[in-house]
CSV table of C-alpha atoms and ligand atoms in Angstrom, one decimal:
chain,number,residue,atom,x,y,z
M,18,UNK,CA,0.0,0.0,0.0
M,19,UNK,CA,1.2,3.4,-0.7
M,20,UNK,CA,0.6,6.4,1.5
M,21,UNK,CA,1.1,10.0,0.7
M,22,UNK,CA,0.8,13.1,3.1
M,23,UNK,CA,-1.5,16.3,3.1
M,24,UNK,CA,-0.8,17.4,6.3
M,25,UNK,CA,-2.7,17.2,9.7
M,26,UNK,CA,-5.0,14.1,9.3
M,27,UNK,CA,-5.3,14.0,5.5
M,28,UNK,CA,-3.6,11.2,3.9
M,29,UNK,CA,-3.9,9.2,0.7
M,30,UNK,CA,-3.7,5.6,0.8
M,31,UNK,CA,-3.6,3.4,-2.5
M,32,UNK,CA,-5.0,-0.2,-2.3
M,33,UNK,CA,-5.7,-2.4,-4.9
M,34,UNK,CA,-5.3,0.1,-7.3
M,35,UNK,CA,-7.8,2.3,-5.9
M,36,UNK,CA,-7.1,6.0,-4.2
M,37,UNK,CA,-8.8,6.6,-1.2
M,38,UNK,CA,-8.9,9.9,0.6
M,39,UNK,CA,-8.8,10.5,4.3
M,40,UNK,CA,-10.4,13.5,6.1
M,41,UNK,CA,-9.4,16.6,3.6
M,42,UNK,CA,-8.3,19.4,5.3
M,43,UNK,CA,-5.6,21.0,3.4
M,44,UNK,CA,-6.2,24.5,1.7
M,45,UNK,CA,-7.0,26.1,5.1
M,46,UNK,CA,-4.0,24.6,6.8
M,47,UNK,CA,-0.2,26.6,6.5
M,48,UNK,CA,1.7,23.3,6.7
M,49,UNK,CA,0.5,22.7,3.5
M,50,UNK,CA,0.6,25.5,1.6
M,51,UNK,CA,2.4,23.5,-1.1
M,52,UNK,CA,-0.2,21.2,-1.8
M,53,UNK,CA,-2.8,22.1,-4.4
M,54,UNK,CA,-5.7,20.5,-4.1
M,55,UNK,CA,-6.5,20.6,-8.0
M,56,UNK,CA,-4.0,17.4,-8.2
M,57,UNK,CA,-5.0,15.3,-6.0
M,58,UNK,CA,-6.9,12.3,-7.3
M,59,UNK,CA,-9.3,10.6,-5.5
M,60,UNK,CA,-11.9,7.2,-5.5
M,61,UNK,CA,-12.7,7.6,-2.4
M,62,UNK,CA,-13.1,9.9,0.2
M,63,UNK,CA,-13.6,8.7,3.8
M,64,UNK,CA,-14.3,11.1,6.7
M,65,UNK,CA,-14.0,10.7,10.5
M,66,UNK,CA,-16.4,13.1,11.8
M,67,UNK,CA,-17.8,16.6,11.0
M,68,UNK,CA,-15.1,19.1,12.1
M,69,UNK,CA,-13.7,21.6,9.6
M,70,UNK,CA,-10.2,20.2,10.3
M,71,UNK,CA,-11.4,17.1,8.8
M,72,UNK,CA,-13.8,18.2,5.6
M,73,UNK,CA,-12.6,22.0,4.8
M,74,UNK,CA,-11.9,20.4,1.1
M,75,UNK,CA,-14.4,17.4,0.6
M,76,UNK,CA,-16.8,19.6,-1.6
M,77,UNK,CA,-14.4,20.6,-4.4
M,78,UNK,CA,-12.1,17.6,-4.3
M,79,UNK,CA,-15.3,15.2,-4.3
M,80,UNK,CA,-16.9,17.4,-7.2
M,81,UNK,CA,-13.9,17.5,-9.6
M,82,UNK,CA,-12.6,14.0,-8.8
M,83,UNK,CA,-16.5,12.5,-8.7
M,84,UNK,CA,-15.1,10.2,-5.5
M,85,UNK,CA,-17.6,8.5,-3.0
M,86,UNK,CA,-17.7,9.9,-0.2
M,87,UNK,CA,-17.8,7.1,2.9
M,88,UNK,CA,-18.9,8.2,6.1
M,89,UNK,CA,-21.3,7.9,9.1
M,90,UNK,CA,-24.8,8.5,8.0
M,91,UNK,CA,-25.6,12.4,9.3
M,92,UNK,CA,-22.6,13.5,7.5
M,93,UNK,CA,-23.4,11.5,4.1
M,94,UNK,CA,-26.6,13.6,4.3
M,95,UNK,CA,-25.4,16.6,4.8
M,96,UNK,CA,-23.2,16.4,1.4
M,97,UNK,CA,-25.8,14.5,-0.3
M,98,UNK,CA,-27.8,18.0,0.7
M,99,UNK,CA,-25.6,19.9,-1.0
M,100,UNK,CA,-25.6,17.6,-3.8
M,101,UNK,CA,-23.2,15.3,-3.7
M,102,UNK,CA,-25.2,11.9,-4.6
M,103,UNK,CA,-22.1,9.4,-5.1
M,104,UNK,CA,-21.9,8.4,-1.2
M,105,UNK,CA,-22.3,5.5,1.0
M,106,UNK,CA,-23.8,6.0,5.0
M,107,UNK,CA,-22.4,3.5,7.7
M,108,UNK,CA,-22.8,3.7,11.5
M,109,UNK,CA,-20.7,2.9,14.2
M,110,UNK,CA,-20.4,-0.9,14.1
M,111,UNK,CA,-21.5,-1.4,10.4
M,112,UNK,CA,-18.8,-2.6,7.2
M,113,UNK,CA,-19.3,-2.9,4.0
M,114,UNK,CA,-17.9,-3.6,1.0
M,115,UNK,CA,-16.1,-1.9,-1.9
M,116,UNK,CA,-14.1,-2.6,-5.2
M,117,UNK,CA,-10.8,-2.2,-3.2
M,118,UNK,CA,-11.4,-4.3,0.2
M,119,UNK,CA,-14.0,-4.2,3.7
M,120,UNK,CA,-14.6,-0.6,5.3
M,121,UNK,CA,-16.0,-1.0,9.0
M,122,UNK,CA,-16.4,2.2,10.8
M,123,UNK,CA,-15.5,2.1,14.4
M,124,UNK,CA,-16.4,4.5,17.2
M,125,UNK,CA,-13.9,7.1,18.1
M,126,UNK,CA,-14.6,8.9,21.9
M,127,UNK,CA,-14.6,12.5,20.3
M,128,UNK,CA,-17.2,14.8,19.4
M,129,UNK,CA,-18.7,15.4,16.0
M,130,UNK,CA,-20.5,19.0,14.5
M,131,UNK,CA,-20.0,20.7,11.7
M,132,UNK,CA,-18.7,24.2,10.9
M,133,UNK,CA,-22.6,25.5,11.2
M,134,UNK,CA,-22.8,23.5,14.4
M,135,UNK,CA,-25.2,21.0,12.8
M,136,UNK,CA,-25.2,17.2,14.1
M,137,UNK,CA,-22.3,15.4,12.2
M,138,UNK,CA,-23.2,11.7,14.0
M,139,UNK,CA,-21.3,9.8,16.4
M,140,UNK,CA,-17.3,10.7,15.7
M,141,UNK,CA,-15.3,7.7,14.2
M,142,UNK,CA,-12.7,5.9,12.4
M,143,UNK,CA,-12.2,3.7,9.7
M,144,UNK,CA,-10.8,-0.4,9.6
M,145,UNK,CA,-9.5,-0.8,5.7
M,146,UNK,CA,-9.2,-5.1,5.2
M,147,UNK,CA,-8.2,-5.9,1.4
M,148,UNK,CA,-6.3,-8.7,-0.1
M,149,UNK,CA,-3.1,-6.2,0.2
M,150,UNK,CA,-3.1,-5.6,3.5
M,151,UNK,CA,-5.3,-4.3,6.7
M,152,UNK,CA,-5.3,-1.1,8.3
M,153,UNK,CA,-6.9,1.7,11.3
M,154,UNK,CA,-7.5,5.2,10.2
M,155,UNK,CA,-8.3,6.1,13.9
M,156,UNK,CA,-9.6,9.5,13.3
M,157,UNK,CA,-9.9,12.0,16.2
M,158,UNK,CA,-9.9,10.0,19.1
M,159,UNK,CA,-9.4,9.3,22.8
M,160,UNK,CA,-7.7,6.3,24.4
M,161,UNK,CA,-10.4,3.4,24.9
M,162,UNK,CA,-10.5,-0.3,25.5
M,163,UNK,CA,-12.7,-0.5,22.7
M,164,UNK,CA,-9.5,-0.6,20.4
M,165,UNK,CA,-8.7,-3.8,21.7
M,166,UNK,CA,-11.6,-5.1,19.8
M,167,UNK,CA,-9.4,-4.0,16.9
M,168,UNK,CA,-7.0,-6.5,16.9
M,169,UNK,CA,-9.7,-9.3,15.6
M,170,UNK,CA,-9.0,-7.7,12.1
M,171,UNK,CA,-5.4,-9.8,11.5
M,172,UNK,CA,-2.3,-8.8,10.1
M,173,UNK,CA,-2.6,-4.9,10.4
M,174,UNK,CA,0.2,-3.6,8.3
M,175,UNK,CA,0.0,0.0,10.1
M,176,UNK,CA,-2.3,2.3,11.7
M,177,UNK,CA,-3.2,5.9,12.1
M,178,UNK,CA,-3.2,7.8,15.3
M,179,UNK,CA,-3.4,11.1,16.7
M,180,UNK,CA,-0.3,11.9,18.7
M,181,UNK,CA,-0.9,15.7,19.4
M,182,UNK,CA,-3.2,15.7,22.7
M,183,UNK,CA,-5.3,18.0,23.8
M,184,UNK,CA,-8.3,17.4,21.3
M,185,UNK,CA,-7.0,13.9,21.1
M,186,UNK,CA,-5.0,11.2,22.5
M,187,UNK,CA,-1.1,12.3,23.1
M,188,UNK,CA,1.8,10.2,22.4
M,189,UNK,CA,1.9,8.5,25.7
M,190,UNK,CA,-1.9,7.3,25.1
M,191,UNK,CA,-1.0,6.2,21.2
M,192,UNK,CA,1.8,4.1,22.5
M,193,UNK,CA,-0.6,2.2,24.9
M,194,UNK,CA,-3.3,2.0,21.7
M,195,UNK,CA,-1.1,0.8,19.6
M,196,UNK,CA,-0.9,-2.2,22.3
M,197,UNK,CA,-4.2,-2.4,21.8
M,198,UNK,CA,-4.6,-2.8,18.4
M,199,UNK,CA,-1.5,-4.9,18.2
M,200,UNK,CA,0.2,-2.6,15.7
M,201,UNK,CA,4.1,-1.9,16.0
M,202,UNK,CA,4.3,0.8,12.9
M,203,UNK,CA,1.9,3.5,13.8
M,204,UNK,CA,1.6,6.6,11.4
M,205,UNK,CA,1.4,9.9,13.5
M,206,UNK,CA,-1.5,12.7,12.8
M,207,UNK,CA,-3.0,15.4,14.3
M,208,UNK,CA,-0.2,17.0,15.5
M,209,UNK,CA,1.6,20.9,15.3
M,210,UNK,CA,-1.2,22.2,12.9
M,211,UNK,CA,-2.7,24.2,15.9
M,212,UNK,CA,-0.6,25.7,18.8
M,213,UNK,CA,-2.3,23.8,21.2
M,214,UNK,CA,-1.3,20.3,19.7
M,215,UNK,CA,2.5,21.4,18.7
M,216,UNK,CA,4.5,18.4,19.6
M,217,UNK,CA,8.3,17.6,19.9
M,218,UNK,CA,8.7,15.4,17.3
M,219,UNK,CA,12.1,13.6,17.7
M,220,UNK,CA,11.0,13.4,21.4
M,221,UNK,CA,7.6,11.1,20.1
M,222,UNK,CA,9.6,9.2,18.1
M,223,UNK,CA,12.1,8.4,20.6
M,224,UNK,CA,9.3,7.1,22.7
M,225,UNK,CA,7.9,4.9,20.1
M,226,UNK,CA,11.5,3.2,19.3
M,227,UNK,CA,12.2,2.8,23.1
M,228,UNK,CA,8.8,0.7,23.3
M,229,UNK,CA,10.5,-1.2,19.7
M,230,UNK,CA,7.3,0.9,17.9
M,231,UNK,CA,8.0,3.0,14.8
M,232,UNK,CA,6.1,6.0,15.3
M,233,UNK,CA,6.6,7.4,11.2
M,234,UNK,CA,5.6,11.0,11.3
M,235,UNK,CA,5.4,12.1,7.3
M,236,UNK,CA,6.6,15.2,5.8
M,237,UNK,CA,3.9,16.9,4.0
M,238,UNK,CA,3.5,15.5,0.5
M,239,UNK,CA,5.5,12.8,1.0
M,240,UNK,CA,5.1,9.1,-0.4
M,241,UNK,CA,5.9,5.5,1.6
M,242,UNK,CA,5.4,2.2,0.5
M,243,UNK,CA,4.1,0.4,3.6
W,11,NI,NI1,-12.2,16.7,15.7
W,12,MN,MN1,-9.5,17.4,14.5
């Protein structure tokens, strides 16, 4: 699988041949200035929960590219409102399947509203299972036994957490849900974007590899076979 960085918690993972496209937030976001959103191609685009740091750039990406949007079912609404039709609803619990593998959406222990303060659903995060490998797109999440429920899906290649605290679990807690989930390489998000989750970096790595983790934190743009 092949994963490519847009900064924050936007990343691009290609399985099976297919692109899909995890919580666009990049055109708002400094880190990122070098990304145009105009090239980035898309199947798929999956999102967490309802917060702008997670959709600011699902509308023209999802128009231009004509991806399917996958997400819990008061978000999928609210695009399919402002007329996007090519979506699919879960909830918390639910999988189904696409073209490239299994999706199950998972409950994250975080809150979900959009920018207008409407209901975006219960917050949550993605399990990917295909013939090429497994993996957790965790979303915006706190630490929770439930994530030991994650390690019935088998051979996780890698996983996605947020490491920046405050809002969301800090480095400390991913170490421990990485236990959970039985993962060793865990791909770090949702950090430095904001002042109040600006991390030290080398210091969060170090903490990963003295655990024998690797905590890979991406620069922006970048590409990794994993
Ligand atoms: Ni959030
Ligand atoms: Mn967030």
């Amino acid at each position: 699988m092949k994963v490519t960085s847009y900064g924050h918690s936007c990343f691009l993972v290609e399985v099976k041949g297919k692109k899909l496209l995890f919580d666009p937030y990049i055109s708002p976001n400094p880190l990122a200035k070098d990304i145009d959103i105009n090239t980035i191609e898309a199947d798929y685009i999956l999102i967490s929960h309802a917060h702008e740091d997670h959709i600011a750039d699902v509308e023209p990406i999802a128009h231009r590219t004509g991806a399917m949007l996958i997400s819990n079912f008061e978000i999928i609404n609210w695009y399919k409102a402002k007329g996007i039709d090519n979506a699919h609803p879960m909830n918390v619990g639910g999988s189904a399947g696409f073209d490239f593998g299994l999706v199950s959406y998972v409950q994250a222990v975080h809150s979900s509203s959009f920018p207008d303060g409407s209901y975006g659903g219960i917050a949550g995060g993605f399990i990917i299972e295909s013939s090429e490998g497994s993996f957790y797109f965790a979303g915006d999440t706190g630490l929770t036994t439930n994530m030991q429920l994650i390690t019935e899906f088998k051979n996780m290649a890698f996983a996605f957490l947020p490491i920046g605290g405050d809002f969301t679990m800090n480095t400390e807690a991913a170490i421990m849900a990485s236990d959970f989930i039985n993962c060793k390489t865990i791909i770090g998000m949702h950090y430095d974007t904001f002042d109040l989750i600006k991390i030290d970096k080398e210091e969060a790595v170090e903490q990963f590899s003295s655990v024998q983790k690797e905590l890979i934190l991406f620069d922006i743009g970048k590409t990794l076979n994993l």
